[in-house]
PDB file of C-alpha atoms in Angstrom:
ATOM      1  CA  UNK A   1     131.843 102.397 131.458  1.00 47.00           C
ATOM      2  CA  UNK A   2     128.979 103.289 129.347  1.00 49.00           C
ATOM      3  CA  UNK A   3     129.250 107.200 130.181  1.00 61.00           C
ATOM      4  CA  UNK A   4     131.916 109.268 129.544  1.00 69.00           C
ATOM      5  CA  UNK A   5     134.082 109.649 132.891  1.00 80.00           C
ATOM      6  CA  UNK A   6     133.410 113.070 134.493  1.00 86.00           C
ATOM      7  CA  UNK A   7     136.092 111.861 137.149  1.00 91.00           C
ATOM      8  CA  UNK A   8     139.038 110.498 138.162  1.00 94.00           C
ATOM      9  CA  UNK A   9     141.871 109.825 140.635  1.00 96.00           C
ATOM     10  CA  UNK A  10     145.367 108.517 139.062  1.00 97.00           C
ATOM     11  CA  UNK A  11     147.740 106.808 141.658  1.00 96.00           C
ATOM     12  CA  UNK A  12     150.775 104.468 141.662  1.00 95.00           C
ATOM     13  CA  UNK A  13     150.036 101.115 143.376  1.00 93.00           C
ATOM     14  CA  UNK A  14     148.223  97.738 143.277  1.00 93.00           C
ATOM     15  CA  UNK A  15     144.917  98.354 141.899  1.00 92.00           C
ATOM     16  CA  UNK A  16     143.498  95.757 144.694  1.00 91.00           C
ATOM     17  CA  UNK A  17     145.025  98.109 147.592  1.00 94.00           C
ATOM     18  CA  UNK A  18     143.792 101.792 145.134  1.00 94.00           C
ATOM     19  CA  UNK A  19     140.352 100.000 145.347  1.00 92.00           C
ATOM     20  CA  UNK A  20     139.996  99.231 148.809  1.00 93.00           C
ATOM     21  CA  UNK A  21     141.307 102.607 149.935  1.00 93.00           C
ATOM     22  CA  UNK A  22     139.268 104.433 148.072  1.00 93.00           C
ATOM     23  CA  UNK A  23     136.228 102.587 149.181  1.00 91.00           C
ATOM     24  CA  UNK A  24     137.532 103.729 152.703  1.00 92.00           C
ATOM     25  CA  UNK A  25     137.844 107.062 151.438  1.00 91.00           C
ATOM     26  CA  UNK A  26     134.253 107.026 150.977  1.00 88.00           C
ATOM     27  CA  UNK A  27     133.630 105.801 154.068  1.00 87.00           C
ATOM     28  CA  UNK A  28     131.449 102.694 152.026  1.00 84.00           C
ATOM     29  CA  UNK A  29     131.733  99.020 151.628  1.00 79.00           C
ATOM     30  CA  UNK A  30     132.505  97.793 148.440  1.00 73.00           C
ATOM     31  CA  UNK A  31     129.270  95.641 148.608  1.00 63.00           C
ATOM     32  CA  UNK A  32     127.397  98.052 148.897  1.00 59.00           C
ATOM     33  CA  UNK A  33     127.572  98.820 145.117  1.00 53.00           C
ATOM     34  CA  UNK A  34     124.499  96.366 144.486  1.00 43.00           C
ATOM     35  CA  UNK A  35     122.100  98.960 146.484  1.00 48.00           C
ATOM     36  CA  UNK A  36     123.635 102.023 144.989  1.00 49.00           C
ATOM     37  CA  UNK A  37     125.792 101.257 142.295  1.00 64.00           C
ATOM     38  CA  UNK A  38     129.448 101.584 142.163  1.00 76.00           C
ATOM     39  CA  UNK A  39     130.846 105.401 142.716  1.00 84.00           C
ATOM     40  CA  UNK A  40     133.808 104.342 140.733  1.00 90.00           C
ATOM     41  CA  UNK A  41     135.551 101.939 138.327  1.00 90.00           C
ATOM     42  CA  UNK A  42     138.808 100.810 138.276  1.00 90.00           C
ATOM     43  CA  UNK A  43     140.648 101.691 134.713  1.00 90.00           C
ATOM     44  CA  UNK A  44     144.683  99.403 134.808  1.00 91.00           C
ATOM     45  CA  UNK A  45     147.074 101.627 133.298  1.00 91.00           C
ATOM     46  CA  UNK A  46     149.835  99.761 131.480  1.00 90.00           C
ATOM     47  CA  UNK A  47     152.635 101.113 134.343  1.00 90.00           C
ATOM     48  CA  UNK A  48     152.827 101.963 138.157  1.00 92.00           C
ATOM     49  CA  UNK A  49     149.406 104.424 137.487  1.00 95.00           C
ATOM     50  CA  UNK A  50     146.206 103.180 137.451  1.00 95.00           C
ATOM     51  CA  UNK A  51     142.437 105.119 137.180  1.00 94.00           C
ATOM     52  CA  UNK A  52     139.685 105.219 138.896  1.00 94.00           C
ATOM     53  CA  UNK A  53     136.740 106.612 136.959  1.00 93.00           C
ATOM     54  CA  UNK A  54     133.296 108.325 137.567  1.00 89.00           C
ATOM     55  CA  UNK A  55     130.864 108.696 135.685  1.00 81.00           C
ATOM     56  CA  UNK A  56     127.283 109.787 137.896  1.00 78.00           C
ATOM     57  CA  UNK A  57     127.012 113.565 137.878  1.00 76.00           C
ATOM     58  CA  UNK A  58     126.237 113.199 142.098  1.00 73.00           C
ATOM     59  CA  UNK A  59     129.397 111.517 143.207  1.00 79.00           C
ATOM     60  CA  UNK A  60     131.230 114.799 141.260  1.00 82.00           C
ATOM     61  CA  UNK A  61     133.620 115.580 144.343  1.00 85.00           C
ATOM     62  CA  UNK A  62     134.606 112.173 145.774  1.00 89.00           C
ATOM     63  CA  UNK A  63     137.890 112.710 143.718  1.00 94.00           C
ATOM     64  CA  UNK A  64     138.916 115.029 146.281  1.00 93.00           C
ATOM     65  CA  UNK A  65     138.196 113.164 149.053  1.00 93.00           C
ATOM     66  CA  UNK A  66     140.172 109.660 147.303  1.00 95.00           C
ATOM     67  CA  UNK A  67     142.599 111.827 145.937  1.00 95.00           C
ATOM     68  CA  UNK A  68     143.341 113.491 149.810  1.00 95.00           C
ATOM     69  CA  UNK A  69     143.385 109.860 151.748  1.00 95.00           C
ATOM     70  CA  UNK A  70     145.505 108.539 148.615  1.00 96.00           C
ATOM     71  CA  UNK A  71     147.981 110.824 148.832  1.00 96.00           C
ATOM     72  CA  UNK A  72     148.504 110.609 152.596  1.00 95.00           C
ATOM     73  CA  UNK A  73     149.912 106.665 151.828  1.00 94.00           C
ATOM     74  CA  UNK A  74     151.126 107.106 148.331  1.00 93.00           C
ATOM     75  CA  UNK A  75     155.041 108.108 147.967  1.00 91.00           C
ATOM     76  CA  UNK A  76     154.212 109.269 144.018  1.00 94.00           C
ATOM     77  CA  UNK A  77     151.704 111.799 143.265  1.00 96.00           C
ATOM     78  CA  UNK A  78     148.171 111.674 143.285  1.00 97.00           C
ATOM     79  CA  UNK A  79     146.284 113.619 140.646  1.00 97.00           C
ATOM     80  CA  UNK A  80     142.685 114.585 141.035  1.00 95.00           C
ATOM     81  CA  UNK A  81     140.637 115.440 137.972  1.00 93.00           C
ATOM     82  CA  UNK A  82     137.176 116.655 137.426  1.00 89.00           C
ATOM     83  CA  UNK A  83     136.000 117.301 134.212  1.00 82.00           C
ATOM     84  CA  UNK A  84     131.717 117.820 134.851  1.00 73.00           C
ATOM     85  CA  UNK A  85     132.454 121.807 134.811  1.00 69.00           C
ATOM     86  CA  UNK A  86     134.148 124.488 133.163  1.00 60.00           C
ATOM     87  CA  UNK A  87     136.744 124.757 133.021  1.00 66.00           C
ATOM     88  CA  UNK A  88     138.124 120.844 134.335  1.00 80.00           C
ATOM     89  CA  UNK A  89     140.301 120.763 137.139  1.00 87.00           C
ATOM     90  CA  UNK A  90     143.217 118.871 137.559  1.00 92.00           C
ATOM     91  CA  UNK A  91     145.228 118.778 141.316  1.00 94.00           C
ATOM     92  CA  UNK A  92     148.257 117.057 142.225  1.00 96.00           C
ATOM     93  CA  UNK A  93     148.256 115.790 145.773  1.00 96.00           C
ATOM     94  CA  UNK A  94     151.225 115.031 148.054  1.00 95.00           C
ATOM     95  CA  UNK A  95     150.727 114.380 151.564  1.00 94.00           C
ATOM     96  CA  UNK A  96     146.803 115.437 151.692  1.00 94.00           C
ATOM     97  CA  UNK A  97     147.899 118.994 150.002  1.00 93.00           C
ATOM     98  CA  UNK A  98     146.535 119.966 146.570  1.00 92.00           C
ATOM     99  CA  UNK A  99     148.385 121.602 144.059  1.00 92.00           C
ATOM    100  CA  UNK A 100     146.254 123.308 140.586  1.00 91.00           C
ATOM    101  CA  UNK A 101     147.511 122.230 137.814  1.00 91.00           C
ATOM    102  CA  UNK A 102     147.260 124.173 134.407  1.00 87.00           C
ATOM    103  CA  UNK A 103     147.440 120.807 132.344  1.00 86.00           C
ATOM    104  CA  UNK A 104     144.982 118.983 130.113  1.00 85.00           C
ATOM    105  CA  UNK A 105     143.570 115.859 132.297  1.00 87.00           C
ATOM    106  CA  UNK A 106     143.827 113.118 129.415  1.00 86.00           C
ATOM    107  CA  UNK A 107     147.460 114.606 128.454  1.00 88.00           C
ATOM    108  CA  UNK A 108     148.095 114.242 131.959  1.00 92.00           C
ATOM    109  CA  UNK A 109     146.545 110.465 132.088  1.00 91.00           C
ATOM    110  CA  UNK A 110     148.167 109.065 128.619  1.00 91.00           C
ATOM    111  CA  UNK A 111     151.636 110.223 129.733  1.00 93.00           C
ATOM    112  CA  UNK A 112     151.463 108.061 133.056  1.00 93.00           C
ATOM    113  CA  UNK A 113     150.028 105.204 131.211  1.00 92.00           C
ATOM    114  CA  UNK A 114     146.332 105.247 132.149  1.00 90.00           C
ATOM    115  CA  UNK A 115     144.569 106.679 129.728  1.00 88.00           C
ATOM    116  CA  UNK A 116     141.163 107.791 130.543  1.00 84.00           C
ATOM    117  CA  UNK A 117     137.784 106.098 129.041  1.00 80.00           C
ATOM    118  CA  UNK A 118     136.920 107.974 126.342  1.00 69.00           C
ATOM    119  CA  UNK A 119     139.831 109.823 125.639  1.00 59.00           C
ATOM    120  CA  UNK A 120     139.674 108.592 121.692  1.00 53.00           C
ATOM    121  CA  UNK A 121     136.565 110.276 121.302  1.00 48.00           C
ATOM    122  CA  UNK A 122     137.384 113.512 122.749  1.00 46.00           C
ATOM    123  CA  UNK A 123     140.916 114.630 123.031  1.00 44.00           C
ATOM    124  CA  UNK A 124     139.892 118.242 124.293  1.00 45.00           C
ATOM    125  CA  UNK A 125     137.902 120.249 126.444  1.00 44.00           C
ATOM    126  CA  UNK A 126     135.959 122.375 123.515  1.00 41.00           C
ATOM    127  CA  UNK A 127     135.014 118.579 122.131  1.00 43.00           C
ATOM    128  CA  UNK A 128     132.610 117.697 125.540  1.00 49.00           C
ATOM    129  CA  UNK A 129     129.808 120.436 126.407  1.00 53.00           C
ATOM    130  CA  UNK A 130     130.454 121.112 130.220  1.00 66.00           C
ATOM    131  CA  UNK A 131     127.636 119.935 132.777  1.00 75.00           C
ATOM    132  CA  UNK A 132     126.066 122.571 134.508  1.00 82.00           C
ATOM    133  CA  UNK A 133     124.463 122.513 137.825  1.00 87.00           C
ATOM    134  CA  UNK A 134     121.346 124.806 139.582  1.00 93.00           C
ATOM    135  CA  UNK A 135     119.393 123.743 142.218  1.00 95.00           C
ATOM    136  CA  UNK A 136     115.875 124.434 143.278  1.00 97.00           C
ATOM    137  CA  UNK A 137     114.495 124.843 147.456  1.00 97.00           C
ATOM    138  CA  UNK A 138     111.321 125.085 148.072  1.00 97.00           C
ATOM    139  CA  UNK A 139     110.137 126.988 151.030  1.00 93.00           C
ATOM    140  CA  UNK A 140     113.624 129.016 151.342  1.00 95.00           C
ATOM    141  CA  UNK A 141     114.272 132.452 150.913  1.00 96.00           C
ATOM    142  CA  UNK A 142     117.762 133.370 149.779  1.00 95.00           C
ATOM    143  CA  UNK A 143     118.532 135.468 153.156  1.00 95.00           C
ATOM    144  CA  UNK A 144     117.946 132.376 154.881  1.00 96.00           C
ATOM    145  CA  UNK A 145     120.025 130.310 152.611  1.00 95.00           C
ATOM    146  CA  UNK A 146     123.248 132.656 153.119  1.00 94.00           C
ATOM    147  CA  UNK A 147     122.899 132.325 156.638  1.00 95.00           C
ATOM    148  CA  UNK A 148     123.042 128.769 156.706  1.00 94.00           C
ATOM    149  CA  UNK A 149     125.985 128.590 153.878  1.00 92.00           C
ATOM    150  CA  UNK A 150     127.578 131.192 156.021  1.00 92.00           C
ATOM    151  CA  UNK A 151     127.573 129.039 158.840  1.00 92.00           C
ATOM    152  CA  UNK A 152     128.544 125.905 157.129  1.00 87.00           C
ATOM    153  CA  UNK A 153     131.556 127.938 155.627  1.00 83.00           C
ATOM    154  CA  UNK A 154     132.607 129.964 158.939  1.00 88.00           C
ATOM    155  CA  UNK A 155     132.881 132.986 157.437  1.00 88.00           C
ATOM    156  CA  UNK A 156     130.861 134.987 154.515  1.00 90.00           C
ATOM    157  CA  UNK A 157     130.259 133.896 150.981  1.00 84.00           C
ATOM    158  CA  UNK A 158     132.632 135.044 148.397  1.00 81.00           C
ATOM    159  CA  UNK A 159     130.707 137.487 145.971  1.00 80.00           C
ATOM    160  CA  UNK A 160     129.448 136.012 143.185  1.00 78.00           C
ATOM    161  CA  UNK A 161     130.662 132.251 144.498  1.00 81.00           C
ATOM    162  CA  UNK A 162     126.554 131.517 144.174  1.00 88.00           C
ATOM    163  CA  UNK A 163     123.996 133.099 142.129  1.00 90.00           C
ATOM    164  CA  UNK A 164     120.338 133.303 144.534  1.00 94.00           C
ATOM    165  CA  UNK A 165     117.283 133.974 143.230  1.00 95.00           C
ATOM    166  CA  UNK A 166     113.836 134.538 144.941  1.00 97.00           C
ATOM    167  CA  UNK A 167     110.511 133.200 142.859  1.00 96.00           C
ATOM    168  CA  UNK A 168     107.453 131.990 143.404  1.00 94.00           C
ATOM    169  CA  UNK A 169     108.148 128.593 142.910  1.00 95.00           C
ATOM    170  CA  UNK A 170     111.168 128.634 145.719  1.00 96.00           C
ATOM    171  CA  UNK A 171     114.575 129.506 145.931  1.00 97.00           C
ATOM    172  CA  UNK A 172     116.980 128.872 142.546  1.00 96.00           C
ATOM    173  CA  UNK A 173     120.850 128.409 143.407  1.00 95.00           C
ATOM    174  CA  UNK A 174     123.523 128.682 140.968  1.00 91.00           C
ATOM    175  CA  UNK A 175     127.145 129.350 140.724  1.00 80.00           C
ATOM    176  CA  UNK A 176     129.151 132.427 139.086  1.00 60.00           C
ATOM    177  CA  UNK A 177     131.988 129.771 138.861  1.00 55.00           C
ATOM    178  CA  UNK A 178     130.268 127.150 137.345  1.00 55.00           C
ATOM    179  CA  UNK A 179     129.580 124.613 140.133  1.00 67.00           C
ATOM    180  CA  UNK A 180     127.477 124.925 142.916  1.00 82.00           C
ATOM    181  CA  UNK A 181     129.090 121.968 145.201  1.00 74.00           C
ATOM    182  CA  UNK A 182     127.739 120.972 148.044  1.00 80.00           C
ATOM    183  CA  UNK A 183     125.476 123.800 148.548  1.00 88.00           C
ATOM    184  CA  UNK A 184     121.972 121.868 147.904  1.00 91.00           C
ATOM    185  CA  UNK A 185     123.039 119.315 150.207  1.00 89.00           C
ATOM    186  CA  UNK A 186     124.356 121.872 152.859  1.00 91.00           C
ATOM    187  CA  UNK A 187     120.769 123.491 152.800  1.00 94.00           C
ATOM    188  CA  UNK A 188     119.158 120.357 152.195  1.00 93.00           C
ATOM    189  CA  UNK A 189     120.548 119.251 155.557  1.00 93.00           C
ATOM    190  CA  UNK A 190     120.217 122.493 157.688  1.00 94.00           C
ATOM    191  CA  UNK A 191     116.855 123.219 156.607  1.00 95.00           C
ATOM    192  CA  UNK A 192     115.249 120.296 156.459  1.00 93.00           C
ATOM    193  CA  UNK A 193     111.584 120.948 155.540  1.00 93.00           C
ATOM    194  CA  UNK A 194     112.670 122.091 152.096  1.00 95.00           C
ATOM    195  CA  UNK A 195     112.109 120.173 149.113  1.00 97.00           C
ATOM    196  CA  UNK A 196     115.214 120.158 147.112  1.00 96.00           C
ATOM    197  CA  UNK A 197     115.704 119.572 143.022  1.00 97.00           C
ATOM    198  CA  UNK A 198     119.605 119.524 142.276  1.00 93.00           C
ATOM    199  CA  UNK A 199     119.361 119.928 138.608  1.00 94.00           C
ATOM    200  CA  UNK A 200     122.928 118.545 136.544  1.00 89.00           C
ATOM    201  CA  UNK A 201     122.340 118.808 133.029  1.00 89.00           C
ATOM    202  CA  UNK A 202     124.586 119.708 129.629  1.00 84.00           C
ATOM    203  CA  UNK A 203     123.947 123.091 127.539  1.00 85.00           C
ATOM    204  CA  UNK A 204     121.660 120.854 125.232  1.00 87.00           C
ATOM    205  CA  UNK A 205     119.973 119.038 127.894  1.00 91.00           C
ATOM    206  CA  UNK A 206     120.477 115.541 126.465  1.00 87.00           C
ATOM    207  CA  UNK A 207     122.182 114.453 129.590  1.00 87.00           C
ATOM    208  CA  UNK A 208     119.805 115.617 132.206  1.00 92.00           C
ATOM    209  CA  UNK A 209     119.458 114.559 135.695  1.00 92.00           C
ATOM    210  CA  UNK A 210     117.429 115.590 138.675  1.00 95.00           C
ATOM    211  CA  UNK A 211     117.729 114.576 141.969  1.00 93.00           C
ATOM    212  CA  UNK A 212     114.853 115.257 144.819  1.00 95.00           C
ATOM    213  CA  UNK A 213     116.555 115.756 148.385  1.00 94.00           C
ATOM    214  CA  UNK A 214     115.146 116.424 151.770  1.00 94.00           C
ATOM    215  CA  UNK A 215     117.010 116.459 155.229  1.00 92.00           C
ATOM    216  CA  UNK A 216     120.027 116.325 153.060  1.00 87.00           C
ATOM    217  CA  UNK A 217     119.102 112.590 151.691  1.00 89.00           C
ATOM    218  CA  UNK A 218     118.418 111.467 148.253  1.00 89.00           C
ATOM    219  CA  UNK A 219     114.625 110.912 147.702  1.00 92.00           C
ATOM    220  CA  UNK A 220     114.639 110.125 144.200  1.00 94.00           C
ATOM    221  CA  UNK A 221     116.237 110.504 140.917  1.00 93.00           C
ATOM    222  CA  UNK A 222     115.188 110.966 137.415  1.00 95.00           C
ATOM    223  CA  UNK A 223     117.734 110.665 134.413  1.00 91.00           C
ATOM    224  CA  UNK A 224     117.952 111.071 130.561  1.00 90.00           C
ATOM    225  CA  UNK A 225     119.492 109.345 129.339  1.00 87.00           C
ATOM    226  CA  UNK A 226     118.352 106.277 132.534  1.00 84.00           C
ATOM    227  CA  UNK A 227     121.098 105.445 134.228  1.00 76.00           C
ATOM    228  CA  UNK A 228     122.308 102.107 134.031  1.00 70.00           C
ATOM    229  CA  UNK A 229     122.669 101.579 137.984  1.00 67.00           C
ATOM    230  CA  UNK A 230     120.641 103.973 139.821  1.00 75.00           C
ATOM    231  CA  UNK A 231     121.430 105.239 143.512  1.00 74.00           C
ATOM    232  CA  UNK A 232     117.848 105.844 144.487  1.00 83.00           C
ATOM    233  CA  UNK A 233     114.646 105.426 143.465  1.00 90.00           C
ATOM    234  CA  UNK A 234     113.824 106.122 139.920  1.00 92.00           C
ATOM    235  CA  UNK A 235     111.130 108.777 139.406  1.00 95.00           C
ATOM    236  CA  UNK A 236     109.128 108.560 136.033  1.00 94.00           C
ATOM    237  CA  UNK A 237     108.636 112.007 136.114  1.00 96.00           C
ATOM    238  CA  UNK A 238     109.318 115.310 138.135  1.00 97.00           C
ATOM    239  CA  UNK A 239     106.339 117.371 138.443  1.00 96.00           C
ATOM    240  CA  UNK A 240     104.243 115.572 136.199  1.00 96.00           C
ATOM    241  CA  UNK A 241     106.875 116.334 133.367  1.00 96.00           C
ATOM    242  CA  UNK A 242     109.203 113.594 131.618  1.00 94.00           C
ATOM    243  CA  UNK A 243     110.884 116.272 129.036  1.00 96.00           C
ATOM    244  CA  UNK A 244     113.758 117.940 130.641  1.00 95.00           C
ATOM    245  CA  UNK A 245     112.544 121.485 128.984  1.00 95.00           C
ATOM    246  CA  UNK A 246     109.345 121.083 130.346  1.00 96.00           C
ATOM    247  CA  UNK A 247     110.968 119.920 133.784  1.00 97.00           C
ATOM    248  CA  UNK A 248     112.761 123.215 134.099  1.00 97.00           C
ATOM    249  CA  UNK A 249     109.950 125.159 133.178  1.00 96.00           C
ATOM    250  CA  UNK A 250     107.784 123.516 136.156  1.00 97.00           C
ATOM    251  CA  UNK A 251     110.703 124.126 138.524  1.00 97.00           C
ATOM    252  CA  UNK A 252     110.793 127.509 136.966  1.00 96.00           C
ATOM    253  CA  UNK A 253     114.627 127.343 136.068  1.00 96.00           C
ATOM    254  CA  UNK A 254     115.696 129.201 133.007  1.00 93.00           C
ATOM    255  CA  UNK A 255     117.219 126.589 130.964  1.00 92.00           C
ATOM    256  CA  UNK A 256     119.929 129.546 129.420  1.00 89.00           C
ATOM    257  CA  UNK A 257     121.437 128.947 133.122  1.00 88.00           C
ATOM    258  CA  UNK A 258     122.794 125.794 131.091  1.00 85.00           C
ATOM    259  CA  UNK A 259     124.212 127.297 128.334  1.00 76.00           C
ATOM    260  CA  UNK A 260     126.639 129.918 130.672  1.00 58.00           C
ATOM    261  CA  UNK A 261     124.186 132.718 129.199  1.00 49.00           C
TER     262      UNK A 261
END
């Protein structure tokens, strides 16, 4: 894996059977890897556990949904881990119920055997800058955007679960906690005359990716450094712009957002 995992599912069992049912998980076909690219890799552990390990910054969540079906068939636990925000989360899963775990994820990994990719070069959390997320809608207004999360959700937002801004250029969305989910897709999908750019980039902005969304599918994608095995078309530029500083500045998204400022 060229990129360093952002995350992973550990689970006893054949890797040939964790494969499959993960694929299933996903509701995908492993062949169709050669028109998206693989959402995961399979990493053998050296016991019962084995890994399987993400690196794209959009499949950031199908850990749960692996880790959930996994669990339901597995008689050991199942532990989900997702290390693109701060801080990583690690859940144990029995049964298709999560438990939070305060423990560190490649701790958690070398002790059942299955180290995770990577794990030489950075032992700790303070070692790897966190990936941060924000999100830009054109032709939304934030009022109109908490309805439709509101809906989605069944019941009202959390204060300060997302950070809404008005400006001229659109609607920005960002989290208080880090991680915005699934709420670009969620508008994306309700609203689907907006123009969405789901920004995913690091405090320094040398991992940078931007992906262009409408009707809640992916349009295009543009990525620094260029991903290997992209999922959609590759865009040469967003807005005329191929640095990601100038990128934000034409979406009009403060690039301290990045940095937790």
């Amino acid at each position: 894996m060229s990129r360093w995992p952002l995350w992973a599912v550990l689970a006893s069992g054949e890797p040939a059977w964790l494969e499959s049912r993960a694929y299933d998980a996903l509701c995908l076909e492993k062949g169709e890897e050669d028109e998206e690219g693989p959402p995961f890799e399979m990493s053998l552990g050296s016991g019962r556990y084995h890994a399987l390990v993400g690196a794209n910054p959009v499949d950031v969540g199908a850990e749960i949904q692996i880790a959930k079906e996994l669990s339901l068939e597995c008689d050991e636990p199942v532990y989900s881990i997702e290390r693109a925000n701060d801080p990583w989360t690690v859940m144990s899963w029995r049964k298709g119920s999560p438990d939070v775990l305060e423990e560190d994820p490649e701790s958690l990994a070398k002790s059942l055997g299955c180290p995770l990719p990577g794990s030489e070069a950075s032992s700790d959390s303070s070692a790897r800058k966190p990936l941060q997320a924000v999100a830009l809608v054109e032709g939304v207004r934030a009022q109109e955007a908490i309805r439709v999360l509101e809906e989605e959700a069944g019941e009202p937002l959390t204060p300060g679960r997302y950070r809404l801004e008005d400006t001229p250029r659109g609607l920005l969305i960002a989290s208080g906690t880090g991680d915005i989910g699934y709420a670009d897709i969620t508008v994306s999908e309700r609203i689907p005359h907006a123009t969405v750019y789901a920004v995913i980039a690091s405090p320094d902005l040398k991992e940078f990716f931007v992906t262009v969304r409408r009707g809640g599918e992916g349009i295009e994608e543009f990525a620094q450094p260029a991903d290997d095995l992209p999922r959609l078309r590759v865009a040469s530029d967003i807005k005329g712009e191929r640095s990601p500083a100038r990128i934000l500045s034409a979406l009009g998204i403060p690039a301290e957002w990045f940095r937790n400022e």
